[in-house]
C-alpha cells in the first residue's frame, strides 16, 4: 500500500515538474533539450515537441527594447514592468533588439549589460520552458550605440583599405564588445553595393564592386562570428542598393542577370563564410516587396544558395506590405505572405500582440502551415543553442566597462589610416613638412565628432546629443598633438580666415558631410555645404595653398572646386581615431594606401557610372574605381599568365611590383579581367583579384593570383538572365598596374 502511494506521489511530482520546469532553475537538466551533452539537433526537436503554438509564434517575434522602456515606445526610461509582462510573459516574445539610438540611460557598457540581464532574467522567469531571449543590435562600425565604445570607420572607409584581414580584426573587436554587453546578434554586415551616390546608405556598403564587397563582407562575418556568442546578419538581401533615383526604399528595376551577376555575389560569399542570419531588403524589386518574395527568400536563398539559418525581417517590414507597398489591404494577409515567403522572425517592432494573434489565427485557419512554423522555430532555436544561450544566458556586468572602454584604439587608428585615400597631390604639396610652423585650419568638419563618426553612432542619425558625445580625436586635436610647436589657427569665420591666411604656410580645409542615416541621407546633389565652398573659393582667390580633407560617406560633387585646391584627401567616416589618422597622413608619418572602392562621378548626370560597365557605355569619372595616390611610386613588370588553358582549369597570373620611391608604402595590386567576346555583351573589365602588399624603398615582390570558376564565369543565355553560370571559351585580357596580357580558354 505504502509502495503504491509512493508511486502515485512520484508520478504526480513528475507531472508537476514536467509542466512547470521553470520553477526549478536553469541549471537542472529535466528534459533532453536542457542537456548540453546532447547534439543540438536533438535538443531542438525535443524542445519543439514541448512547445505550444503560442510559444512557437512568440519565438518568431522580435520587439524593440524601447517598447519595454519608459512611458512610451520612444522613451529611453528604465524598464517598465507592465510592458515586460505584456511582451515577455503574455506574448512570450523570443527576441529583443536595440534599434539605432535605443540605449539605456546612462549609456555605459555596464548599464547595457545590466539592462540585457534584467530582460533576460524576466524572460526566463516567465517562460514555461525557460527559453532565453536573443538580443540584437546594429553594431555596424564598432558597438556604436554604446557610449565609450571604440568606433571604427564605416564600411565604405574599410572597403578603401582593400584589406580583408583588417576588416576581420575590426569585426572581431566589435563582436567582443557586443558580447560583453549581453548582446548576441549583430545586424551586420551589409552586402549591398555602393552604386548610387544619391542613396543615403551608400556609406554602409563596401563599395560598388561585387568581388571586393564580397571579400570584405565575408571577412566581416568571419570576424563577428569568431566570437562564439555572437551571430552576424547578411543584410539587406537583395537588390536594395539600386533604388530609383537613389531614393531609399524606392522600387529597384533589376534584370535577373544583374541580380545574379552584381547583387547576389556578396551574399553568396557571406553564406560561404557561415553567416548565421539574413535580413531581407526592406524595399521592392521589380514591383515585388522582398519581404513577400517567395522567389528570393526561398527559391534563391534557400534552394539555390543553400542558406539554412534564420531570416529576420527588417523594421516593421511586414506591416509595410500593406501600409506602404499596398500589396494587401490588411496586416493578417501581409503576415501570411511574408511568413510563407520565408521570413522566420518579424522585427515587429512594437506591437507584439498584433503579430502573434494574427499568426496564430492564420495557422488555425490553415493559411500558414504548422510545418512552416516549425521550420522557422527550429532555425531560431538552433541559433539560440549554438550561441550557448541556454547554458549562459547572462553576462557579467562587472566586466563590461573593462572590456569596452578605450579598447582597441590602435586597431581603430590602423583602420582609419589604411582607409585614407589621397585623390590629388599637386606638386607633391603633401606630405607637409614636420617643421611647418603655421597652419590655418578651417571647414565645418575640422572639429566635429558627430561628422567624423557618421550615422549609426550613439543615435540613429549620429551622435547629436551634446551630452552624449563619444570620445574621439578630431582633425584639430590630431594636428595639435602632432605639431605641438606650430601655430594652428582654427576659425569658422570667413573674414577671420582671410586675415589669418596671410600668415599661414598652408590652409587645411576639412569639409564634406555631416551624419545621417537611411532615407534621411538621400540627396539628389550631394556636395559640400555653401559655407565651406565659399571658404575654398575665397582662399584660393588669395592664391593660398589649400589641402582639402573630405569627411563623408560617398563621392561628393566637387568638380567645381577640384582646381581650386592643391590636394584632396578622402577620409570617409574615420571614427574615434579619425583626427590622428588624418594628421599622420598629412605629415607623412603614414604613407596613404587607400584606393577608392567606387567611381567618383563628375556630376549626377553621369549616373549610373561604374568601372565594370558594358563595353557600349562610357566611363569618364572624376576619379576612377581603384584610384588612390601614394607618397612613393610603384612600378609593375613581368606580367605573366598561363597563355592557354582548358575549360575547367585554373588560370595563373603573376606580376612583379617594386617600390621605386624613397618611402615605405603599401600598394593594392588590382587584377582586372576583360573578355574579348562573350556569350552576352562583355563588360569593359571586372576586378577578379587583389592583394595589399607592403614594400620598403627598392624592395620587389611577385604577386600571384589564381583565377577559377568564380572569377571567370558569367551568366549565359537570353535576356531573361536565367541561363547557366558558366565560363565561356575564348580570349581574355588581364590588366594590372597599367600592364596587359592575354590568355585563351579552349573548350
Ligand atoms: C532598419 C535598417 O534598415 C536595418 O539595417 C537595421 O538593422 C534595422 N532597422 C534595425 O535597427
XYZ file of C-alpha atoms and ligand atoms in Angstrom:
758
model
C 0.000 0.000 0.000
C 2.761 2.351 1.072
C 4.719 1.412 -2.052
C 1.754 2.262 -4.309
C 1.264 5.607 -2.607
C 4.879 6.486 -3.231
C 4.442 5.659 -6.880
C 1.409 7.927 -7.139
C 3.262 10.682 -5.364
C 6.234 10.268 -7.691
C 4.066 10.373 -10.806
C 2.275 13.499 -9.575
C 5.595 15.170 -8.733
C 6.923 14.251 -12.152
C 3.877 15.762 -13.792
C 4.243 18.975 -11.826
C 7.905 19.147 -12.795
C 7.095 18.482 -16.427
C 4.514 21.216 -16.540
C 6.444 23.794 -14.585
C 10.120 23.257 -15.272
C 10.847 26.968 -14.857
C 10.301 26.656 -11.116
C 13.387 24.539 -10.844
C 16.057 26.789 -12.266
C 18.139 26.750 -15.383
C 20.882 24.553 -14.046
C 18.709 21.478 -13.565
C 18.543 19.100 -16.503
C 14.968 17.840 -16.540
C 14.474 17.334 -20.248
C 16.714 16.330 -23.117
C 16.742 19.871 -24.534
C 18.369 21.109 -21.344
C 21.228 18.649 -21.632
C 24.274 20.373 -23.167
C 25.837 16.961 -23.847
C 23.216 16.130 -26.481
C 23.578 17.177 -30.130
C 21.866 20.478 -30.909
C 19.523 18.877 -33.414
C 18.189 16.514 -30.761
C 17.770 19.328 -28.243
C 15.864 21.424 -30.769
C 13.478 18.617 -31.685
C 12.842 17.833 -28.040
C 12.104 21.443 -27.170
C 9.954 21.978 -30.241
C 7.867 18.946 -29.349
C 7.030 20.515 -25.975
C 6.010 23.915 -27.268
C 2.508 25.238 -27.795
C 1.612 27.158 -30.947
C 1.611 30.426 -28.972
C 5.110 29.689 -27.677
C 6.346 28.954 -31.173
C 4.872 32.143 -32.578
C 6.425 34.055 -29.683
C 9.832 32.815 -30.804
C 9.136 34.302 -34.222
C 8.545 37.740 -32.715
C 11.157 40.424 -32.118
C 10.487 43.573 -30.107
C 12.391 46.856 -29.976
C 13.728 47.485 -26.495
C 12.222 50.975 -26.311
C 8.827 49.230 -26.117
C 9.991 47.835 -22.778
C 11.338 51.134 -21.505
C 9.882 54.268 -20.055
C 6.383 55.531 -20.685
C 6.060 55.101 -24.446
C 7.832 53.384 -27.272
C 10.314 56.211 -27.861
C 11.202 56.843 -24.230
C 14.622 55.662 -23.009
C 13.490 55.449 -19.387
C 14.012 52.434 -17.105
C 12.431 49.064 -17.921
C 8.690 49.161 -17.460
C 7.023 46.231 -15.676
C 3.713 46.499 -17.480
C 5.386 46.172 -20.840
C 7.797 43.470 -19.717
C 4.740 41.478 -18.687
C 2.852 42.207 -21.901
C 5.731 41.357 -24.202
C 7.697 38.663 -22.444
C 5.036 36.893 -20.403
C 1.751 37.368 -22.265
C 3.176 37.177 -25.788
C 6.191 35.008 -24.856
C 8.345 37.015 -27.246
C 11.669 35.341 -28.051
C 13.818 38.249 -29.186
C 14.527 41.850 -28.237
C 16.735 44.354 -30.038
C 18.031 47.881 -29.858
C 17.427 49.897 -32.994
C 19.627 52.930 -33.669
C 19.704 55.081 -30.542
C 17.894 52.707 -28.196
C 20.255 52.678 -25.275
C 19.781 52.736 -21.524
C 20.253 55.996 -19.610
C 23.028 56.410 -18.586
C 24.534 54.774 -21.620
C 27.581 52.968 -20.244
C 28.677 49.431 -21.158
C 27.796 48.354 -17.641
C 24.295 49.804 -17.940
C 23.839 47.862 -21.159
C 24.893 44.614 -19.508
C 22.556 45.240 -16.603
C 19.698 46.042 -18.952
C 20.106 42.920 -21.103
C 20.498 40.789 -17.969
C 17.310 42.203 -16.479
C 15.352 41.498 -19.643
C 16.806 38.008 -19.849
C 16.010 37.290 -16.213
C 12.410 38.406 -16.683
C 12.049 36.343 -19.854
C 13.474 33.187 -18.270
C 11.386 33.539 -15.178
C 8.202 33.922 -17.180
C 8.893 31.333 -19.831
C 7.292 27.961 -19.076
C 10.151 26.174 -20.829
C 12.876 28.612 -19.771
C 13.744 29.651 -23.312
C 16.228 32.546 -23.295
C 15.743 35.605 -25.467
C 18.221 36.509 -28.168
C 19.201 40.197 -28.128
C 20.126 42.077 -31.335
C 21.801 45.357 -32.167
C 23.226 47.309 -35.129
C 26.953 47.248 -34.298
C 27.884 48.328 -37.796
C 31.194 50.089 -37.015
C 32.062 49.010 -33.511
C 29.465 48.618 -30.742
C 28.321 52.002 -31.909
C 25.247 52.612 -29.755
C 27.241 52.277 -26.535
C 28.829 55.442 -25.180
C 32.572 54.970 -24.772
C 32.882 52.076 -27.206
C 35.601 52.496 -29.830
C 34.144 53.450 -33.199
C 35.790 52.203 -36.395
C 35.481 53.635 -39.903
C 32.171 52.915 -41.607
C 32.232 50.143 -44.197
C 32.891 52.451 -47.130
C 36.158 53.523 -45.480
C 37.029 49.935 -44.559
C 36.479 48.993 -48.209
C 39.054 51.624 -49.218
C 41.663 49.716 -47.196
C 41.303 46.747 -49.554
C 42.465 44.750 -46.551
C 40.062 41.924 -45.610
C 42.280 40.808 -42.730
C 41.954 44.244 -41.160
C 38.195 44.146 -41.683
C 38.112 40.770 -39.946
C 40.009 42.168 -36.964
C 37.715 45.177 -36.702
C 34.657 42.919 -36.737
C 36.217 40.653 -34.125
C 36.863 43.607 -31.833
C 33.296 44.850 -32.303
C 31.926 41.390 -31.527
C 33.908 41.209 -28.275
C 32.303 44.469 -27.207
C 28.865 43.283 -28.285
C 29.185 40.053 -26.300
C 30.404 41.932 -23.213
C 27.039 43.727 -23.004
C 24.926 40.565 -23.226
C 24.021 41.161 -26.868
C 24.074 38.088 -29.084
C 23.115 39.177 -32.532
C 24.635 41.815 -34.760
C 22.627 43.109 -37.716
C 25.735 43.455 -39.832
C 27.449 43.334 -42.261
C 25.822 44.933 -45.272
C 26.172 43.063 -48.563
C 24.528 45.816 -50.596
C 26.653 47.783 -53.038
C 27.595 51.461 -53.295
C 26.223 52.071 -56.755
C 24.445 55.388 -56.430
C 25.922 58.346 -54.533
C 22.444 59.795 -54.005
C 21.426 56.908 -51.753
C 21.555 57.679 -48.027
C 23.011 54.257 -47.198
C 25.977 54.418 -49.585
C 28.455 54.569 -46.698
C 27.121 51.392 -45.126
C 28.321 49.418 -48.155
C 31.730 48.062 -49.126
C 31.557 49.956 -52.416
C 30.445 49.308 -55.967
C 32.237 46.112 -56.868
C 30.663 42.720 -56.106
C 34.039 40.989 -55.823
C 35.609 43.473 -53.406
C 32.374 43.844 -51.411
C 32.055 40.064 -51.187
C 35.578 39.610 -49.859
C 35.082 42.361 -47.290
C 31.635 41.202 -46.183
C 32.852 37.617 -45.803
C 35.830 38.812 -43.729
C 33.465 40.815 -41.577
C 31.220 37.792 -40.979
C 34.274 35.724 -40.022
C 35.322 38.423 -37.561
C 31.931 38.866 -35.926
C 31.367 35.150 -35.586
C 34.864 34.414 -34.306
C 33.203 35.418 -31.030
C 31.133 32.248 -30.412
C 28.480 34.202 -28.518
C 27.635 36.444 -31.496
C 25.690 35.850 -34.722
C 26.142 38.061 -37.787
C 23.480 39.104 -40.299
C 23.845 39.391 -44.057
C 21.679 42.380 -44.948
C 19.732 43.556 -46.898
C 19.002 40.688 -49.256
C 18.826 41.706 -52.136
C 18.804 44.498 -54.717
C 18.412 47.205 -52.052
C 21.216 49.408 -53.312
C 19.830 50.394 -56.670
C 16.560 52.165 -55.846
C 15.180 54.555 -58.451
C 16.986 57.904 -58.265
C 18.911 56.609 -55.283
C 15.926 57.220 -53.023
C 15.877 54.794 -50.120
C 13.231 52.071 -50.465
C 12.052 53.277 -53.868
C 11.461 50.384 -56.267
C 14.534 48.898 -57.967
C 14.140 47.651 -61.530
C 16.762 44.948 -61.897
C 17.186 42.279 -64.500
C 17.726 38.772 -63.235
C 21.148 38.895 -64.922
C 22.086 41.963 -62.902
C 20.790 40.392 -59.690
C 22.787 37.246 -60.312
C 25.982 38.888 -61.540
C 26.114 42.029 -59.417
C 23.909 41.705 -56.347
C 23.997 38.038 -55.332
C 27.795 37.508 -55.054
C 28.465 39.344 -51.754
C 25.615 37.398 -50.150
C 26.875 34.112 -51.556
C 30.291 34.848 -50.082
C 28.735 35.544 -46.674
C 26.938 32.189 -46.795
C 30.267 30.523 -47.603
C 31.695 32.314 -44.561
C 28.957 30.739 -42.430
C 26.771 33.747 -41.701
C 24.083 32.758 -39.189
C 21.220 35.030 -40.216
C 19.848 37.100 -43.112
C 17.721 40.229 -43.264
C 15.717 40.933 -46.433
C 15.787 44.156 -48.407
C 13.224 46.484 -46.970
C 12.252 47.777 -50.418
C 10.786 46.349 -53.594
C 12.480 44.786 -56.609
C 10.677 44.756 -59.950
C 7.490 45.751 -58.119
C 7.649 42.970 -55.514
C 8.481 43.754 -51.870
C 11.321 41.414 -50.971
C 9.634 40.585 -47.667
C 6.897 38.909 -49.704
C 9.095 37.355 -52.380
C 8.951 33.584 -52.166
C 11.254 33.520 -55.177
C 14.053 35.476 -53.479
C 13.623 34.282 -49.902
C 13.001 30.597 -50.578
C 13.772 29.662 -54.168
C 17.019 31.644 -54.357
C 18.192 31.989 -50.757
C 17.300 28.513 -49.510
C 17.117 26.259 -52.552
C 19.795 27.762 -54.774
C 22.195 29.298 -52.276
C 21.657 26.701 -49.554
C 21.280 29.101 -46.610
C 19.884 27.291 -43.565
C 19.925 29.952 -40.824
C 17.343 32.460 -39.594
C 15.736 35.149 -41.756
C 14.667 38.127 -39.639
C 12.522 40.836 -41.210
C 13.698 44.413 -41.245
C 11.971 47.055 -39.107
C 8.164 46.866 -39.404
C 8.502 45.488 -42.907
C 5.638 43.043 -42.671
C 3.338 45.925 -41.708
C 4.694 47.891 -44.656
C 3.496 45.228 -47.068
C 0.036 46.710 -46.651
C 0.674 50.196 -45.212
C 3.387 51.304 -47.672
C 3.621 48.831 -50.528
C -0.110 48.064 -50.611
C 0.152 44.547 -51.923
C -2.597 43.595 -49.466
C -5.115 45.714 -47.605
C -4.645 44.201 -44.151
C -1.987 43.104 -41.688
C -3.101 39.481 -41.449
C -2.597 38.892 -45.163
C 0.741 40.651 -45.019
C 1.873 38.223 -42.300
C 0.612 35.272 -44.326
C 2.542 36.419 -47.412
C 5.731 37.147 -45.583
C 5.921 34.047 -43.395
C 5.047 31.844 -46.360
C 7.648 33.634 -48.471
C 10.338 32.683 -45.949
C 10.589 35.236 -43.127
C 11.252 33.327 -39.879
C 11.154 36.181 -37.384
C 9.374 39.524 -37.530
C 11.105 42.679 -36.315
C 7.649 43.830 -35.292
C 8.931 46.198 -33.663
C 6.350 47.473 -31.114
C 3.023 45.652 -31.332
C 3.698 42.069 -30.281
C 0.075 41.068 -29.988
C -0.810 42.306 -33.467
C 1.704 39.885 -34.922
C 1.277 36.909 -32.610
C -2.534 36.828 -32.602
C -2.771 37.136 -36.382
C -0.161 34.468 -36.996
C -1.841 32.072 -34.573
C -5.173 32.539 -36.310
C -3.534 32.051 -39.733
C -2.226 28.677 -38.556
C -5.570 27.738 -37.059
C -7.241 28.585 -40.373
C -4.703 26.559 -42.330
C -3.319 29.580 -44.197
C 0.141 29.141 -42.732
C 1.105 25.521 -42.169
C 2.345 24.176 -38.863
C 5.296 22.745 -40.777
C 6.277 26.246 -41.856
C 6.058 27.461 -38.239
C 8.128 24.515 -37.044
C 10.702 25.176 -39.737
C 11.093 28.809 -38.644
C 11.198 27.996 -34.917
C 13.614 25.138 -35.488
C 16.038 27.613 -37.098
C 15.608 30.135 -34.277
C 16.112 27.560 -31.527
C 19.122 26.112 -33.339
C 20.671 29.590 -33.340
C 19.984 30.023 -29.617
C 21.522 26.660 -28.795
C 24.551 27.342 -30.992
C 25.158 30.642 -29.210
C 25.087 28.838 -25.878
C 22.188 30.910 -24.576
C 20.564 28.052 -22.683
C 23.765 27.450 -20.735
C 24.940 31.064 -20.432
C 22.013 33.438 -20.682
C 23.669 36.206 -18.636
C 26.757 38.359 -18.888
C 28.953 39.738 -16.120
C 28.244 43.498 -15.810
C 31.461 43.903 -13.805
C 33.425 43.130 -16.958
C 31.562 45.311 -19.459
C 33.323 48.638 -18.811
C 36.697 46.916 -18.593
C 36.272 45.150 -21.921
C 34.839 48.094 -23.822
C 36.065 51.484 -22.606
C 39.115 52.647 -24.524
C 39.615 49.224 -26.086
C 41.472 48.660 -29.346
C 42.287 52.289 -30.086
C 45.364 51.105 -32.031
C 43.200 48.972 -34.256
C 40.816 51.885 -34.814
C 43.773 54.051 -35.778
C 45.169 51.423 -38.125
C 41.786 51.024 -39.826
C 41.406 54.794 -40.202
C 44.963 55.127 -41.548
C 44.544 52.446 -44.167
C 41.237 53.944 -45.299
C 42.729 57.386 -46.057
C 42.630 57.849 -49.822
C 44.713 60.553 -51.452
C 42.880 61.749 -54.548
C 45.025 64.675 -55.630
C 48.511 65.912 -54.705
C 49.570 68.768 -56.983
C 53.317 69.424 -56.946
C 53.582 66.963 -54.071
C 52.287 69.525 -51.595
C 51.770 66.562 -49.269
C 53.236 65.381 -47.037
C 53.614 68.670 -45.207
C 56.985 69.212 -43.590
C 57.013 68.326 -39.902
C 58.642 71.698 -39.432
C 55.566 73.520 -40.722
C 55.222 76.471 -38.385
C 51.789 77.893 -39.114
C 48.596 76.354 -40.389
C 45.163 77.800 -40.953
C 42.555 75.159 -40.203
C 39.000 75.802 -41.400
C 35.892 73.948 -42.522
C 32.826 72.526 -40.842
C 34.353 69.095 -40.182
C 37.680 70.232 -38.698
C 36.455 69.705 -35.161
C 33.222 67.719 -35.354
C 32.961 64.396 -33.580
C 29.463 63.959 -34.955
C 30.621 64.251 -38.565
C 33.640 62.027 -38.332
C 31.590 59.237 -36.778
C 28.704 59.440 -39.247
C 25.264 57.918 -38.708
C 24.612 54.840 -36.530
C 26.725 56.315 -33.730
C 25.063 56.608 -30.336
C 21.947 57.848 -32.161
C 20.462 56.518 -35.377
C 21.176 59.807 -37.140
C 24.536 60.138 -35.434
C 25.896 61.473 -32.160
C 23.735 64.546 -32.000
C 23.201 64.892 -28.247
C 25.888 67.233 -26.891
C 25.697 65.380 -23.556
C 26.263 62.009 -25.212
C 29.256 62.633 -27.462
C 31.613 59.684 -27.799
C 35.299 60.240 -27.090
C 37.268 60.895 -30.291
C 40.272 62.656 -31.776
C 39.129 65.300 -34.263
C 41.341 66.645 -37.050
C 42.048 69.711 -34.955
C 43.029 67.559 -31.967
C 45.172 65.356 -34.189
C 47.084 68.259 -35.718
C 47.613 69.956 -32.372
C 49.034 66.751 -30.932
C 51.252 66.060 -33.945
C 52.609 69.615 -34.230
C 52.772 70.906 -30.647
C 55.053 73.780 -31.602
C 53.199 75.040 -34.656
C 50.730 77.916 -34.741
C 47.484 76.278 -35.714
C 44.732 78.831 -36.160
C 41.247 77.463 -36.237
C 38.228 79.513 -37.235
C 34.829 79.077 -38.779
C 34.539 82.709 -39.838
C 35.303 83.583 -43.454
C 36.657 87.091 -42.852
C 38.823 85.972 -39.981
C 40.075 83.104 -42.135
C 41.107 85.533 -44.842
C 43.042 87.617 -42.306
C 44.764 84.595 -40.782
C 45.547 83.117 -44.188
C 48.228 85.737 -44.757
C 50.471 84.277 -42.071
C 49.723 80.617 -42.771
C 52.116 78.439 -44.750
C 49.248 76.204 -45.727
C 45.471 76.127 -45.381
C 43.731 72.898 -44.431
C 40.001 72.816 -45.148
C 38.105 69.949 -43.578
C 34.727 69.740 -45.244
C 32.288 67.119 -46.520
C 29.127 65.854 -44.939
C 27.580 65.558 -41.511
C 25.981 62.459 -40.016
C 22.782 60.897 -41.357
C 21.178 57.504 -41.745
C 18.897 55.737 -44.163
C 16.362 57.848 -46.071
C 17.427 60.976 -44.193
C 20.671 60.811 -46.115
C 19.121 60.636 -49.569
C 20.413 63.562 -51.557
C 19.943 64.252 -55.244
C 23.032 66.512 -55.353
C 25.402 65.527 -52.524
C 28.032 68.226 -52.281
C 29.924 70.392 -49.784
C 27.937 72.963 -47.861
C 27.923 76.514 -49.182
C 29.982 77.973 -46.324
C 32.841 75.551 -46.991
C 32.679 76.175 -50.725
C 32.822 79.926 -50.098
C 35.877 79.470 -47.884
C 37.682 77.441 -50.537
C 36.785 79.926 -53.257
C 37.888 82.954 -51.280
C 41.138 81.394 -50.032
C 42.028 80.103 -53.475
C 41.398 83.572 -54.945
C 44.050 84.793 -52.489
C 46.469 82.281 -54.032
C 46.701 80.150 -50.899
C 47.995 76.573 -50.950
C 44.975 74.528 -49.933
C 44.701 70.967 -48.720
C 41.125 69.707 -48.719
C 40.247 66.868 -46.349
C 36.872 65.317 -47.020
C 34.922 63.623 -44.275
C 31.808 61.888 -45.544
C 30.245 58.722 -46.739
C 30.200 58.933 -50.505
C 31.680 60.654 -53.531
C 30.612 64.287 -53.332
C 30.093 66.720 -56.176
C 33.399 68.594 -56.125
C 34.060 69.108 -59.821
C 33.699 72.886 -59.430
C 36.327 73.120 -56.664
C 38.858 70.472 -57.678
C 41.050 73.019 -59.449
C 40.918 75.458 -56.545
C 42.709 73.132 -54.154
C 46.171 71.557 -54.297
C 45.489 68.296 -52.541
C 42.438 66.228 -51.664
C 42.392 63.533 -49.009
C 39.243 61.422 -48.702
C 38.939 60.393 -45.048
C 35.450 58.803 -45.216
C 33.804 58.495 -41.764
C 37.003 57.523 -39.940
C 35.652 57.039 -36.390
C 37.285 57.526 -32.999
C 40.877 57.906 -34.234
C 39.968 59.839 -37.375
C 41.817 63.031 -36.472
C 45.063 61.350 -35.522
C 44.980 59.310 -38.744
C 44.402 62.428 -40.871
C 47.293 64.211 -39.126
C 49.626 61.239 -39.694
C 48.837 61.197 -43.397
C 49.107 64.963 -43.878
C 52.500 64.984 -42.165
C 53.830 61.841 -43.820
C 54.033 59.749 -40.665
C 51.906 57.318 -42.645
C 52.062 56.861 -46.400
C 48.462 56.752 -47.696
C 47.399 53.471 -49.273
C 43.604 53.721 -49.593
C 42.044 53.099 -53.011
C 38.548 54.172 -53.981
C 36.049 51.327 -53.698
C 33.746 53.253 -56.074
C 33.849 55.530 -59.087
C 33.730 59.238 -58.246
C 31.346 60.904 -60.724
C 31.803 64.412 -62.073
C 28.068 65.014 -61.839
C 24.934 63.101 -61.016
C 24.022 63.356 -64.712
C 26.636 60.622 -65.261
C 24.792 58.132 -63.060
C 24.818 55.207 -63.187
C 28.578 55.185 -63.595
C 30.559 52.042 -62.877
C 34.014 50.897 -63.740
C 32.717 47.461 -64.797
C 30.323 48.966 -67.335
C 29.211 47.320 -70.551
C 31.602 47.926 -73.461
C 28.942 50.093 -75.115
C 28.746 52.617 -72.211
C 31.113 55.469 -71.486
C 33.179 55.892 -68.322
C 34.573 59.304 -67.516
C 34.566 59.760 -63.729
C 36.436 62.444 -61.822
C 38.372 59.628 -60.120
C 38.046 56.013 -61.190
C 37.366 52.937 -59.093
C 40.632 51.750 -57.516
C 42.196 55.240 -57.547
C 44.435 56.447 -54.738
C 47.863 58.131 -54.639
C 50.890 57.312 -52.538
C 53.942 59.299 -51.408
C 56.124 56.700 -53.094
C 55.911 55.222 -56.589
C 55.374 51.602 -57.535
C 56.334 50.074 -60.819
C 54.920 46.894 -62.328
C 56.735 44.410 -64.558
C 56.804 40.753 -65.627
C 53.062 40.227 -66.000
C 52.787 36.509 -66.732
C 49.692 34.464 -67.434
C 49.168 30.807 -68.355
C 48.555 31.510 -72.032
C 46.347 28.547 -72.952
C 44.103 26.722 -70.535
C 41.323 24.229 -70.978
C 37.820 24.870 -69.699
C 37.708 23.906 -66.037
C 41.390 24.639 -65.438
C 42.700 27.445 -63.264
C 44.446 30.434 -64.810
C 47.547 31.644 -63.030
C 48.598 35.277 -63.232
C 51.694 36.791 -61.662
C 53.229 40.242 -61.647
C 56.246 41.885 -60.081
C 55.869 45.098 -58.103
C 58.698 47.341 -56.981
C 58.806 50.356 -54.691
C 60.784 52.891 -56.731
C 60.386 55.762 -54.290
C 62.008 56.769 -51.037
C 59.303 55.896 -48.573
C 57.964 52.590 -47.319
C 54.478 52.090 -48.683
C 51.588 49.723 -49.205
C 50.277 49.011 -52.661
C 46.986 47.420 -53.627
C 47.671 45.192 -56.602
C 44.410 45.100 -58.580
C 43.789 42.463 -61.211
C 41.100 43.034 -63.850
C 39.683 40.724 -66.494
C 38.155 41.668 -69.875
C 36.724 39.091 -72.256
C 37.324 39.818 -75.960
C 33.955 38.298 -76.815
C 31.238 36.810 -74.730
C 28.005 34.927 -74.822
C 26.449 38.281 -73.823
C 27.653 41.876 -74.118
C 31.038 41.923 -72.357
C 31.847 44.267 -69.503
C 34.789 46.600 -70.008
C 36.677 44.947 -67.139
C 35.917 43.278 -63.834
C 38.005 43.009 -60.704
C 38.985 39.358 -60.247
C 41.706 39.593 -57.632
C 43.585 41.982 -55.363
C 46.386 41.868 -52.840
C 47.715 44.501 -50.492
C 51.477 44.357 -50.050
C 53.977 46.463 -48.168
C 57.286 47.369 -49.816
C 60.373 49.072 -48.435
C 62.115 51.509 -50.793
C 63.776 49.452 -53.523
C 62.001 46.257 -52.480
C 60.274 43.994 -55.044
C 57.636 41.345 -54.606
C 55.931 38.978 -57.000
C 52.204 38.572 -56.506
C 50.358 35.538 -57.859
C 46.636 35.134 -58.485
C 44.615 32.045 -59.351
C 41.505 32.546 -61.447
C 38.934 29.783 -61.134
C 35.264 29.368 -61.911
C 34.139 32.194 -59.600
C 36.416 34.727 -61.282
C 35.902 33.608 -64.865
C 32.209 32.718 -65.059
C 29.352 34.891 -66.302
C 25.630 34.413 -66.767
C 24.863 32.997 -70.181
C 21.556 32.842 -72.021
C 18.925 35.168 -73.421
C 17.531 38.395 -71.972
C 15.702 36.740 -69.095
C 19.099 36.211 -67.483
C 18.094 32.763 -66.279
C 20.749 30.892 -68.242
C 23.528 28.913 -66.656
C 26.519 30.482 -64.965
C 29.488 29.229 -66.920
C 32.951 30.010 -68.217
C 32.952 30.882 -71.917
C 35.831 29.628 -74.063
C 37.652 32.419 -75.877
C 40.244 35.117 -75.482
C 40.619 37.237 -72.336
C 42.841 40.144 -71.323
C 44.198 40.556 -67.812
C 45.333 44.009 -66.743
C 47.195 45.065 -63.631
C 49.087 48.252 -62.777
C 48.975 49.519 -66.370
C 50.213 46.223 -67.882
C 48.163 43.876 -70.040
C 48.450 40.298 -71.197
C 46.169 37.819 -72.930
C 45.224 34.195 -72.472
C 42.888 31.774 -74.177
C 40.436 29.279 -72.756
C 39.842 26.376 -75.103
C 36.856 24.020 -74.924
C 16.283 49.276 -40.241
C 17.515 49.106 -41.090
O 17.139 49.024 -42.451
C 18.337 47.881 -40.748
O 19.572 47.974 -41.421
C 18.534 47.747 -39.258
O 19.264 46.574 -38.997
C 17.184 47.702 -38.562
N 16.452 48.929 -38.842
C 17.317 47.549 -37.049
O 17.773 48.713 -36.477
